[in-house]
Amino acid sequence: MDVDTLLKIARVAPGQNRFALGTFEKGITLFRQQVRALNLIYALTEAKKVDGGSVIPQNSTLAIIGGGAFGMTAAVAAAHAGFKAVLLERQQTLMPMQRGCATRWLHPRLYDWPAFEAETRLARLPFLSWSAGMAGQVVLDIEEKFQRAKSVCGNRLKRVLGVKRTTVTPLAGTEDFEVAHWGQDSNGTEVASAVIYCVGFGAEGGNSQYWRNDCFDQYDLKYDGKTPTPYFITGMGDGGLIDAFRLTIRDFSQDTIFNDIFGSPTDPLVQALRAIRSEPLPRLPAFDRLKKLDDDELPEAMQSAIGRYRDLRRHDTRVMLNAKEDSFRLALNAASVSWGHAALAYCAYRSDAFRYVPGKLNPTRLADEKIQQHLEGWIEPKQLKGIEPLIRRGPKRREAVLGANLTPDEVTHLESQKDQDTGQPIYPTGWWGKYTHAPDSGTTRVEFVPPALMMQATTFAATVAEFLRSRLSVGASSDRFRVALHRLVRLDDQEWFQQITPYFGNVDKKGGDGRIFPVLGGIVGLACHTGSQVIVSKRSQKNFDEVWELAKFDKLDARPIEKHVGALMACPFFAPNGDGQERVCMVLFVDAGDPDFFAPDTRKDISMACSSFVQTLEQLISLGAIRALPSYYSGYEVSPRDAG
């Protein structure tokens, strides 16, 4: 999707720079809302008019209405990208819906399961990134980063809370808007070149709001071993199914449940579910496709998964699940729920964890005979009296948008875009680096580095640098050197090496962490291609020039090597694997002023340090101090041609 298409989807009215994005789409996750915000700010930054001018000029003011994850991310991204962002929130706090929630688990990619990397706990966003956790804790993490961004961006990022009323009025003779707002503590007016309505998805109807705290995960202490507590859930979207899982599985953990039931990402059943998820539409209904897997393709594996669900069943609850369709088979719709939850619901159904009740029902008449005929032998009719059903029919999206003072026609236009998918990044890999890192960092392409990885890698790189410094004489200009560690990553189906530590050594500038470079070029790239240690020295200008050409430095988006550099070294690390194929997963990079810096003893000691680092990591993993995350990408594969 290009920027013009995205802006066309997001425009509330033709010819006006007022935008709303994602409200009626599928994929209603906090993470995807943040991606939509980044997409929109990227599009506003890059989009051009017919005459070549910017759609929204730099330094213009953007009025952002709504202080949830979308609005906060849009405001921070806009401020970094050179706009002035004014964030308006109705409540007295940001992210009010999820704030304080201790019973809902947020995970950036779990709804993509069993796709590769779906279990990665890190959001890996350029702004306001976070790690999987309870919703209330995620809110605090995002808010802390927002406050940090405010201190960096200064007056380009303004936040106004407690806004009770907002009006947006086009200014005659211009493309701008007057945005007036009134609040409990203050009133104000902004002249904005664009208005972004970040209304989210709204609240649910009914008695029990999804983000309000409950005790569904906890065992019922009143259970006497005979009379389970009944629960009636109406709605079979992701929210309804999650509550059904919470009420039927002992010690339910949304973070681990897929592994608990289906196995690791490399197990045959998970691989088969991944392949089904990737099948082109139209495909068999979710229930029928899972039944085919159960009956014909992997019956033993599916029976084991169903058995594991049965073994985890709670006995203190009786759950009834309702949807309007005539059968559970028809109600299990992978178009409206995530594929992982559909597979889990199939296992729950096959293990008799709940009873399905069909039909569009009046929640106040649960003792109706039509309901009872589906619950015979499951629950006594008298137990239905007084039950307050959990209504999980989704948030009231249209009401939420209308509440932002959009007209019915404008809301209808946004509804017409519901089949679009704007929750996938459209900005190029590393694009935000030009706004997150200093211009002299050597490249504008920067991606997120997990903090735990950076900490471990930085300790190693700093130790190697201290060791090398101890060997040098003080004050000699030829003794200048730098040390940094890189990892191999796959982003947007392309392989890159990424600097995961700052530079250490006798250098003034020690930044550079997060930068990414294509594996096509550079000394690090050459080490990946050859699968061997690479050392280049200027003692022989001819050999130096030959290696320089072989390393294809012209393929790198980086500034030229400093003139004082007389030698470079790249030492590869190999990923453990059982297929005998060499894969480079990390590379230690060192450059120095002295052409003879990498004498045999120094090379040997660096190699020993690398080996010790690997042994330490393996020991920490074996002790359980750190965890090796499953990954579909284990490193750059060294081919025989490359190695030759």
PDB file of C-alpha atoms in Angstrom, residues 65-324:
ATOM      1  CA  ILE A  65      -7.974  13.887  19.152  1.00  0.00           C
ATOM      2  CA  GLY A  66      -7.810  10.888  21.473  1.00  0.00           C
ATOM      3  CA  GLY A  67      -5.109   9.869  23.945  1.00  0.00           C
ATOM      4  CA  GLY A  68      -5.113   6.092  23.516  1.00  0.00           C
ATOM      5  CA  ALA A  69      -2.268   4.072  22.009  1.00  0.00           C
ATOM      6  CA  PHE A  70      -3.031   5.356  18.486  1.00  0.00           C
ATOM      7  CA  GLY A  71      -3.110   9.008  19.507  1.00  0.00           C
ATOM      8  CA  MET A  72      -0.019   8.843  21.721  1.00  0.00           C
ATOM      9  CA  THR A  73       2.003   7.060  19.033  1.00  0.00           C
ATOM     10  CA  ALA A  74       0.830   9.437  16.308  1.00  0.00           C
ATOM     11  CA  ALA A  75       1.715  12.463  18.449  1.00  0.00           C
ATOM     12  CA  VAL A  76       5.219  11.250  19.317  1.00  0.00           C
ATOM     13  CA  ALA A  77       5.949  10.160  15.739  1.00  0.00           C
ATOM     14  CA  ALA A  78       4.675  13.478  14.359  1.00  0.00           C
ATOM     15  CA  ALA A  79       6.785  15.494  16.797  1.00  0.00           C
ATOM     16  CA  HIS A  80       9.910  13.529  15.854  1.00  0.00           C
ATOM     17  CA  ALA A  81       9.125  13.906  12.148  1.00  0.00           C
ATOM     18  CA  GLY A  82       9.165  17.711  12.392  1.00  0.00           C
ATOM     19  CA  PHE A  83       5.499  18.512  12.972  1.00  0.00           C
ATOM     20  CA  LYS A  84       3.962  20.182  15.994  1.00  0.00           C
ATOM     21  CA  ALA A  85       1.589  17.723  17.649  1.00  0.00           C
ATOM     22  CA  VAL A  86      -1.250  18.730  19.989  1.00  0.00           C
ATOM     23  CA  LEU A  87      -2.769  15.685  21.698  1.00  0.00           C
ATOM     24  CA  LEU A  88      -6.282  16.176  23.120  1.00  0.00           C
ATOM     25  CA  GLU A  89      -7.770  13.610  25.530  1.00  0.00           C
ATOM     26  CA  ARG A  90     -11.210  13.692  27.137  1.00  0.00           C
ATOM     27  CA  GLN A  91     -10.213  11.897  30.337  1.00  0.00           C
ATOM     28  CA  GLN A  92      -7.737  13.138  32.937  1.00  0.00           C
ATOM     29  CA  THR A  93      -5.214  10.506  31.971  1.00  0.00           C
ATOM     30  CA  LEU A  94      -3.807   8.902  28.823  1.00  0.00           C
ATOM     31  CA  MET A  95      -4.869   5.394  27.765  1.00  0.00           C
ATOM     32  CA  PRO A  96      -7.810   5.434  30.202  1.00  0.00           C
ATOM     33  CA  MET A  97      -9.416   2.253  28.848  1.00  0.00           C
ATOM     34  CA  GLN A  98      -6.543  -0.118  29.648  1.00  0.00           C
ATOM     35  CA  ARG A  99      -5.119   1.805  32.610  1.00  0.00           C
ATOM     36  CA  GLY A 100      -5.148  -0.183  35.842  1.00  0.00           C
ATOM     37  CA  CYS A 101      -6.255  -3.397  34.130  1.00  0.00           C
ATOM     38  CA  ALA A 102      -4.605  -6.357  35.881  1.00  0.00           C
ATOM     39  CA  THR A 103      -6.606  -9.192  34.296  1.00  0.00           C
ATOM     40  CA  ARG A 104      -6.034  -8.695  30.548  1.00  0.00           C
ATOM     41  CA  TRP A 105      -2.838  -9.756  28.857  1.00  0.00           C
ATOM     42  CA  LEU A 106      -1.441  -7.612  26.046  1.00  0.00           C
ATOM     43  CA  HIS A 107       0.936  -9.109  23.536  1.00  0.00           C
ATOM     44  CA  PRO A 108       2.033  -7.391  20.309  1.00  0.00           C
ATOM     45  CA  ARG A 109       1.769 -10.381  17.955  1.00  0.00           C
ATOM     46  CA  LEU A 110       0.021 -13.258  19.717  1.00  0.00           C
ATOM     47  CA  TYR A 111      -3.076 -12.792  17.549  1.00  0.00           C
ATOM     48  CA  ASP A 112      -0.865 -13.695  14.571  1.00  0.00           C
ATOM     49  CA  TRP A 113      -0.125 -17.168  15.975  1.00  0.00           C
ATOM     50  CA  PRO A 114       1.083 -19.562  14.618  1.00  0.00           C
ATOM     51  CA  ALA A 115       2.918 -17.256  12.204  1.00  0.00           C
ATOM     52  CA  PHE A 116       6.697 -17.115  12.588  1.00  0.00           C
ATOM     53  CA  GLU A 117       7.822 -14.788  15.366  1.00  0.00           C
ATOM     54  CA  ALA A 118       4.245 -14.493  16.701  1.00  0.00           C
ATOM     55  CA  GLU A 119       5.512 -15.324  20.169  1.00  0.00           C
ATOM     56  CA  THR A 120       8.032 -12.479  20.179  1.00  0.00           C
ATOM     57  CA  ARG A 121       7.137 -10.486  23.276  1.00  0.00           C
ATOM     58  CA  LEU A 122       8.652  -7.186  22.110  1.00  0.00           C
ATOM     59  CA  ALA A 123       6.670  -4.696  20.032  1.00  0.00           C
ATOM     60  CA  ARG A 124       9.907  -3.463  18.389  1.00  0.00           C
ATOM     61  CA  LEU A 125       8.474  -0.080  17.426  1.00  0.00           C
ATOM     62  CA  PRO A 126      10.509   3.082  16.779  1.00  0.00           C
ATOM     63  CA  PHE A 127       8.419   4.967  19.368  1.00  0.00           C
ATOM     64  CA  LEU A 128       6.554   3.906  22.513  1.00  0.00           C
ATOM     65  CA  SER A 129       7.666   0.290  22.187  1.00  0.00           C
ATOM     66  CA  TRP A 130       6.694  -2.192  24.895  1.00  0.00           C
ATOM     67  CA  SER A 131       6.889  -5.797  25.983  1.00  0.00           C
ATOM     68  CA  ALA A 132       4.071  -8.277  26.587  1.00  0.00           C
ATOM     69  CA  GLY A 133       2.451  -7.978  29.990  1.00  0.00           C
ATOM     70  CA  MET A 134      -0.720  -7.161  31.858  1.00  0.00           C
ATOM     71  CA  ALA A 135      -2.514  -4.213  30.265  1.00  0.00           C
ATOM     72  CA  GLY A 136      -2.045  -1.892  33.229  1.00  0.00           C
ATOM     73  CA  GLN A 137       1.709  -2.434  33.242  1.00  0.00           C
ATOM     74  CA  VAL A 138       1.950  -1.918  29.474  1.00  0.00           C
ATOM     75  CA  VAL A 139       0.149   1.419  29.910  1.00  0.00           C
ATOM     76  CA  LEU A 140       2.736   2.551  32.467  1.00  0.00           C
ATOM     77  CA  ASP A 141       5.567   1.465  30.163  1.00  0.00           C
ATOM     78  CA  ILE A 142       4.141   3.370  27.177  1.00  0.00           C
ATOM     79  CA  GLU A 143       3.375   6.433  29.299  1.00  0.00           C
ATOM     80  CA  GLU A 144       6.936   6.532  30.644  1.00  0.00           C
ATOM     81  CA  LYS A 145       8.278   6.534  27.083  1.00  0.00           C
ATOM     82  CA  PHE A 146       5.756   9.222  26.131  1.00  0.00           C
ATOM     83  CA  GLN A 147       7.010  11.466  28.942  1.00  0.00           C
ATOM     84  CA  ARG A 148      10.575  10.846  27.801  1.00  0.00           C
ATOM     85  CA  ALA A 149       9.589  11.834  24.261  1.00  0.00           C
ATOM     86  CA  LYS A 150       8.049  15.058  25.580  1.00  0.00           C
ATOM     87  CA  SER A 151      11.350  16.050  27.135  1.00  0.00           C
ATOM     88  CA  VAL A 152      13.159  15.334  23.842  1.00  0.00           C
ATOM     89  CA  CYS A 153      10.636  17.042  21.546  1.00  0.00           C
ATOM     90  CA  GLY A 154       9.969  20.069  23.738  1.00  0.00           C
ATOM     91  CA  ASN A 155       7.252  22.393  22.430  1.00  0.00           C
ATOM     92  CA  ARG A 156       6.681  20.202  19.352  1.00  0.00           C
ATOM     93  CA  LEU A 157       4.712  17.790  21.564  1.00  0.00           C
ATOM     94  CA  LYS A 158       1.841  19.213  23.593  1.00  0.00           C
ATOM     95  CA  ARG A 159      -0.657  17.232  25.667  1.00  0.00           C
ATOM     96  CA  VAL A 160      -4.039  18.529  26.902  1.00  0.00           C
ATOM     97  CA  LEU A 161      -6.086  16.335  29.278  1.00  0.00           C
ATOM     98  CA  GLY A 162      -9.649  16.681  30.553  1.00  0.00           C
ATOM     99  CA  VAL A 163     -10.996  17.997  27.228  1.00  0.00           C
ATOM    100  CA  LYS A 164     -14.788  17.806  27.490  1.00  0.00           C
ATOM    101  CA  ARG A 165     -15.690  19.325  24.125  1.00  0.00           C
ATOM    102  CA  THR A 166     -13.912  19.895  20.824  1.00  0.00           C
ATOM    103  CA  THR A 167     -14.955  21.663  17.639  1.00  0.00           C
ATOM    104  CA  VAL A 168     -13.162  21.536  14.284  1.00  0.00           C
ATOM    105  CA  THR A 169     -13.905  24.423  11.911  1.00  0.00           C
ATOM    106  CA  PRO A 170     -12.332  24.922   8.448  1.00  0.00           C
ATOM    107  CA  LEU A 171     -10.643  28.307   8.120  1.00  0.00           C
ATOM    108  CA  ALA A 172     -11.937  30.169   5.086  1.00  0.00           C
ATOM    109  CA  GLY A 173      -9.434  30.638   2.284  1.00  0.00           C
ATOM    110  CA  THR A 174      -6.985  28.080   3.673  1.00  0.00           C
ATOM    111  CA  GLU A 175      -6.610  24.320   4.069  1.00  0.00           C
ATOM    112  CA  ASP A 176      -6.236  24.740   7.844  1.00  0.00           C
ATOM    113  CA  PHE A 177      -8.676  24.188  10.703  1.00  0.00           C
ATOM    114  CA  GLU A 178      -9.483  25.978  13.898  1.00  0.00           C
ATOM    115  CA  VAL A 179      -9.584  23.360  16.644  1.00  0.00           C
ATOM    116  CA  ALA A 180     -11.213  24.761  19.777  1.00  0.00           C
ATOM    117  CA  HIS A 181     -11.325  22.733  22.979  1.00  0.00           C
ATOM    118  CA  TRP A 182     -12.916  23.252  26.359  1.00  0.00           C
ATOM    119  CA  GLY A 183     -11.975  21.382  29.487  1.00  0.00           C
ATOM    120  CA  GLN A 184     -12.379  21.213  33.214  1.00  0.00           C
ATOM    121  CA  ASP A 185      -9.079  22.982  33.823  1.00  0.00           C
ATOM    122  CA  SER A 186      -8.452  25.023  30.673  1.00  0.00           C
ATOM    123  CA  ASN A 187      -9.724  26.061  27.250  1.00  0.00           C
ATOM    124  CA  GLY A 188      -7.740  26.652  24.092  1.00  0.00           C
ATOM    125  CA  THR A 189      -7.648  27.035  20.323  1.00  0.00           C
ATOM    126  CA  GLU A 190      -5.182  25.579  17.818  1.00  0.00           C
ATOM    127  CA  VAL A 191      -4.732  26.323  14.128  1.00  0.00           C
ATOM    128  CA  ALA A 192      -3.977  22.927  12.627  1.00  0.00           C
ATOM    129  CA  SER A 193      -3.045  21.858   9.105  1.00  0.00           C
ATOM    130  CA  ALA A 194      -4.480  18.390   9.763  1.00  0.00           C
ATOM    131  CA  VAL A 195      -6.796  16.741  12.266  1.00  0.00           C
ATOM    132  CA  ILE A 196      -6.457  13.082  13.262  1.00  0.00           C
ATOM    133  CA  TYR A 197      -9.392  11.412  15.024  1.00  0.00           C
ATOM    134  CA  CYS A 198      -7.909   8.658  17.187  1.00  0.00           C
ATOM    135  CA  VAL A 199     -11.188   7.334  18.550  1.00  0.00           C
ATOM    136  CA  GLY A 200     -10.164   3.688  18.758  1.00  0.00           C
ATOM    137  CA  PHE A 201     -12.944   1.144  18.827  1.00  0.00           C
ATOM    138  CA  GLY A 202     -15.128   2.388  21.643  1.00  0.00           C
ATOM    139  CA  ALA A 203     -16.474   0.550  24.667  1.00  0.00           C
ATOM    140  CA  GLU A 204     -18.636  -2.564  24.693  1.00  0.00           C
ATOM    141  CA  GLY A 205     -22.273  -2.603  25.611  1.00  0.00           C
ATOM    142  CA  GLY A 206     -23.536  -4.661  28.493  1.00  0.00           C
ATOM    143  CA  ASN A 207     -22.613  -5.087  32.110  1.00  0.00           C
ATOM    144  CA  SER A 208     -19.022  -6.262  31.930  1.00  0.00           C
ATOM    145  CA  GLN A 209     -16.479  -4.163  30.032  1.00  0.00           C
ATOM    146  CA  TYR A 210     -13.575  -6.098  28.544  1.00  0.00           C
ATOM    147  CA  TRP A 211     -10.870  -3.967  30.164  1.00  0.00           C
ATOM    148  CA  ARG A 212     -12.430  -3.885  33.660  1.00  0.00           C
ATOM    149  CA  ASN A 213     -10.847  -6.176  36.266  1.00  0.00           C
ATOM    150  CA  ASP A 214     -12.534  -9.479  37.129  1.00  0.00           C
ATOM    151  CA  CYS A 215     -11.671 -12.765  38.839  1.00  0.00           C
ATOM    152  CA  PHE A 216     -12.346 -15.240  36.010  1.00  0.00           C
ATOM    153  CA  ASP A 217      -8.813 -16.674  36.222  1.00  0.00           C
ATOM    154  CA  GLN A 218      -9.195 -17.533  39.893  1.00  0.00           C
ATOM    155  CA  TYR A 219     -10.582 -20.777  41.303  1.00  0.00           C
ATOM    156  CA  ASP A 220     -14.019 -20.457  42.931  1.00  0.00           C
ATOM    157  CA  LEU A 221     -13.463 -21.015  46.668  1.00  0.00           C
ATOM    158  CA  LYS A 222     -17.204 -21.687  47.137  1.00  0.00           C
ATOM    159  CA  TYR A 223     -17.084 -24.730  44.864  1.00  0.00           C
ATOM    160  CA  ASP A 224     -18.212 -27.752  46.885  1.00  0.00           C
ATOM    161  CA  GLY A 225     -17.198 -30.393  44.382  1.00  0.00           C
ATOM    162  CA  LYS A 226     -20.779 -30.786  43.191  1.00  0.00           C
ATOM    163  CA  THR A 227     -22.227 -27.506  41.915  1.00  0.00           C
ATOM    164  CA  PRO A 228     -20.010 -25.577  39.475  1.00  0.00           C
ATOM    165  CA  THR A 229     -20.552 -21.851  39.008  1.00  0.00           C
ATOM    166  CA  PRO A 230     -22.365 -21.152  35.707  1.00  0.00           C
ATOM    167  CA  TYR A 231     -21.213 -18.510  33.215  1.00  0.00           C
ATOM    168  CA  PHE A 232     -23.059 -17.496  30.083  1.00  0.00           C
ATOM    169  CA  ILE A 233     -20.980 -15.757  27.384  1.00  0.00           C
ATOM    170  CA  THR A 234     -22.748 -14.287  24.372  1.00  0.00           C
ATOM    171  CA  GLY A 235     -20.443 -13.441  21.470  1.00  0.00           C
ATOM    172  CA  MET A 236     -17.761 -15.544  19.777  1.00  0.00           C
ATOM    173  CA  GLY A 237     -15.186 -12.970  18.766  1.00  0.00           C
ATOM    174  CA  ASP A 238     -11.712 -13.046  20.252  1.00  0.00           C
ATOM    175  CA  GLY A 239     -12.925 -11.382  23.460  1.00  0.00           C
ATOM    176  CA  GLY A 240     -15.662 -13.952  24.064  1.00  0.00           C
ATOM    177  CA  LEU A 241     -13.376 -16.888  23.316  1.00  0.00           C
ATOM    178  CA  ILE A 242     -10.628 -15.572  25.598  1.00  0.00           C
ATOM    179  CA  ASP A 243     -13.092 -15.393  28.469  1.00  0.00           C
ATOM    180  CA  ALA A 244     -14.256 -18.935  27.671  1.00  0.00           C
ATOM    181  CA  PHE A 245     -10.636 -20.123  27.856  1.00  0.00           C
ATOM    182  CA  ARG A 246     -10.028 -18.256  31.103  1.00  0.00           C
ATOM    183  CA  LEU A 247     -13.089 -19.883  32.668  1.00  0.00           C
ATOM    184  CA  THR A 248     -12.345 -23.414  31.486  1.00  0.00           C
ATOM    185  CA  ILE A 249      -8.534 -23.756  31.812  1.00  0.00           C
ATOM    186  CA  ARG A 250      -6.708 -24.045  35.126  1.00  0.00           C
ATOM    187  CA  ASP A 251      -4.025 -21.392  35.619  1.00  0.00           C
ATOM    188  CA  PHE A 252      -4.750 -19.967  32.174  1.00  0.00           C
ATOM    189  CA  SER A 253      -1.898 -17.902  30.733  1.00  0.00           C
ATOM    190  CA  GLN A 254      -2.474 -16.212  27.404  1.00  0.00           C
ATOM    191  CA  ASP A 255       1.282 -15.923  27.072  1.00  0.00           C
ATOM    192  CA  THR A 256       1.890 -19.697  27.052  1.00  0.00           C
ATOM    193  CA  ILE A 257      -1.416 -21.369  26.202  1.00  0.00           C
ATOM    194  CA  PHE A 258      -0.604 -22.100  22.554  1.00  0.00           C
ATOM    195  CA  ASN A 259       2.620 -23.858  23.546  1.00  0.00           C
ATOM    196  CA  ASP A 260       0.803 -25.663  26.361  1.00  0.00           C
ATOM    197  CA  ILE A 261      -1.825 -27.099  24.006  1.00  0.00           C
ATOM    198  CA  PHE A 262      -0.183 -27.358  20.576  1.00  0.00           C
ATOM    199  CA  GLY A 263       3.553 -27.549  21.305  1.00  0.00           C
ATOM    200  CA  SER A 264       6.562 -25.546  20.182  1.00  0.00           C
ATOM    201  CA  PRO A 265       6.770 -23.590  16.892  1.00  0.00           C
ATOM    202  CA  THR A 266       8.716 -26.463  15.290  1.00  0.00           C
ATOM    203  CA  ASP A 267       6.229 -29.228  16.207  1.00  0.00           C
ATOM    204  CA  PRO A 268       4.448 -30.804  13.194  1.00  0.00           C
ATOM    205  CA  LEU A 269       0.996 -29.761  14.436  1.00  0.00           C
ATOM    206  CA  VAL A 270       2.009 -26.111  14.771  1.00  0.00           C
ATOM    207  CA  GLN A 271       3.659 -26.221  11.358  1.00  0.00           C
ATOM    208  CA  ALA A 272       0.450 -27.657   9.870  1.00  0.00           C
ATOM    209  CA  LEU A 273      -1.679 -24.961  11.535  1.00  0.00           C
ATOM    210  CA  ARG A 274       0.738 -22.342  10.201  1.00  0.00           C
ATOM    211  CA  ALA A 275       0.377 -23.722   6.672  1.00  0.00           C
ATOM    212  CA  ILE A 276      -3.434 -23.699   6.945  1.00  0.00           C
ATOM    213  CA  ARG A 277      -3.392 -20.083   8.110  1.00  0.00           C
ATOM    214  CA  SER A 278      -1.382 -19.209   4.998  1.00  0.00           C
ATOM    215  CA  GLU A 279      -3.756 -20.962   2.594  1.00  0.00           C
ATOM    216  CA  PRO A 280      -5.325 -18.561   0.080  1.00  0.00           C
ATOM    217  CA  LEU A 281      -8.964 -17.663   0.518  1.00  0.00           C
ATOM    218  CA  PRO A 282     -11.577 -18.984   0.002  1.00  0.00           C
ATOM    219  CA  ARG A 283     -10.782 -22.025   2.102  1.00  0.00           C
ATOM    220  CA  LEU A 284     -12.851 -24.450   4.145  1.00  0.00           C
ATOM    221  CA  PRO A 285     -14.605 -22.961   7.196  1.00  0.00           C
ATOM    222  CA  ALA A 286     -12.356 -23.004  10.253  1.00  0.00           C
ATOM    223  CA  PHE A 287     -14.206 -25.851  11.960  1.00  0.00           C
ATOM    224  CA  ASP A 288     -14.199 -28.047   8.833  1.00  0.00           C
ATOM    225  CA  ARG A 289     -10.512 -27.367   8.155  1.00  0.00           C
ATOM    226  CA  LEU A 290      -9.566 -28.240  11.740  1.00  0.00           C
ATOM    227  CA  LYS A 291     -11.760 -31.348  11.628  1.00  0.00           C
ATOM    228  CA  LYS A 292      -9.968 -32.483   8.478  1.00  0.00           C
ATOM    229  CA  LEU A 293      -6.683 -32.092  10.344  1.00  0.00           C
ATOM    230  CA  ASP A 294      -8.214 -34.002  13.257  1.00  0.00           C
ATOM    231  CA  ASP A 295      -9.703 -36.849  11.181  1.00  0.00           C
ATOM    232  CA  ASP A 296      -7.256 -37.364   8.325  1.00  0.00           C
ATOM    233  CA  GLU A 297      -4.040 -35.352   8.288  1.00  0.00           C
ATOM    234  CA  LEU A 298      -2.621 -35.358  11.848  1.00  0.00           C
ATOM    235  CA  PRO A 299      -5.154 -37.275  13.972  1.00  0.00           C
ATOM    236  CA  GLU A 300      -2.726 -38.336  16.702  1.00  0.00           C
ATOM    237  CA  ALA A 301      -1.317 -34.835  17.144  1.00  0.00           C
ATOM    238  CA  MET A 302      -4.787 -33.274  17.245  1.00  0.00           C
ATOM    239  CA  GLN A 303      -6.030 -35.868  19.736  1.00  0.00           C
ATOM    240  CA  SER A 304      -3.023 -35.092  21.929  1.00  0.00           C
ATOM    241  CA  ALA A 305      -3.848 -31.366  21.817  1.00  0.00           C
ATOM    242  CA  ILE A 306      -7.502 -32.056  22.663  1.00  0.00           C
ATOM    243  CA  GLY A 307      -6.350 -34.326  25.480  1.00  0.00           C
ATOM    244  CA  ARG A 308      -4.093 -31.620  26.887  1.00  0.00           C
ATOM    245  CA  TYR A 309      -7.017 -29.200  26.918  1.00  0.00           C
ATOM    246  CA  ARG A 310      -9.144 -31.833  28.670  1.00  0.00           C
ATOM    247  CA  ASP A 311      -6.409 -32.387  31.270  1.00  0.00           C
ATOM    248  CA  LEU A 312      -6.345 -28.657  32.063  1.00  0.00           C
ATOM    249  CA  ARG A 313     -10.126 -28.393  32.455  1.00  0.00           C
ATOM    250  CA  ARG A 314     -11.517 -26.609  35.475  1.00  0.00           C
ATOM    251  CA  HIS A 315     -14.279 -28.362  37.418  1.00  0.00           C
ATOM    252  CA  ASP A 316     -15.505 -25.337  39.355  1.00  0.00           C
ATOM    253  CA  THR A 317     -17.178 -23.691  36.331  1.00  0.00           C
ATOM    254  CA  ARG A 318     -19.821 -24.500  33.725  1.00  0.00           C
ATOM    255  CA  VAL A 319     -19.497 -22.293  30.645  1.00  0.00           C
ATOM    256  CA  MET A 320     -22.192 -21.679  28.056  1.00  0.00           C
ATOM    257  CA  LEU A 321     -21.115 -19.987  24.815  1.00  0.00           C
ATOM    258  CA  ASN A 322     -23.659 -18.286  22.601  1.00  0.00           C
ATOM    259  CA  ALA A 323     -23.660 -16.879  19.063  1.00  0.00           C
ATOM    260  CA  LYS A 324     -26.436 -16.271  16.554  1.00  0.00           C
TER     261      LYS A 324
END
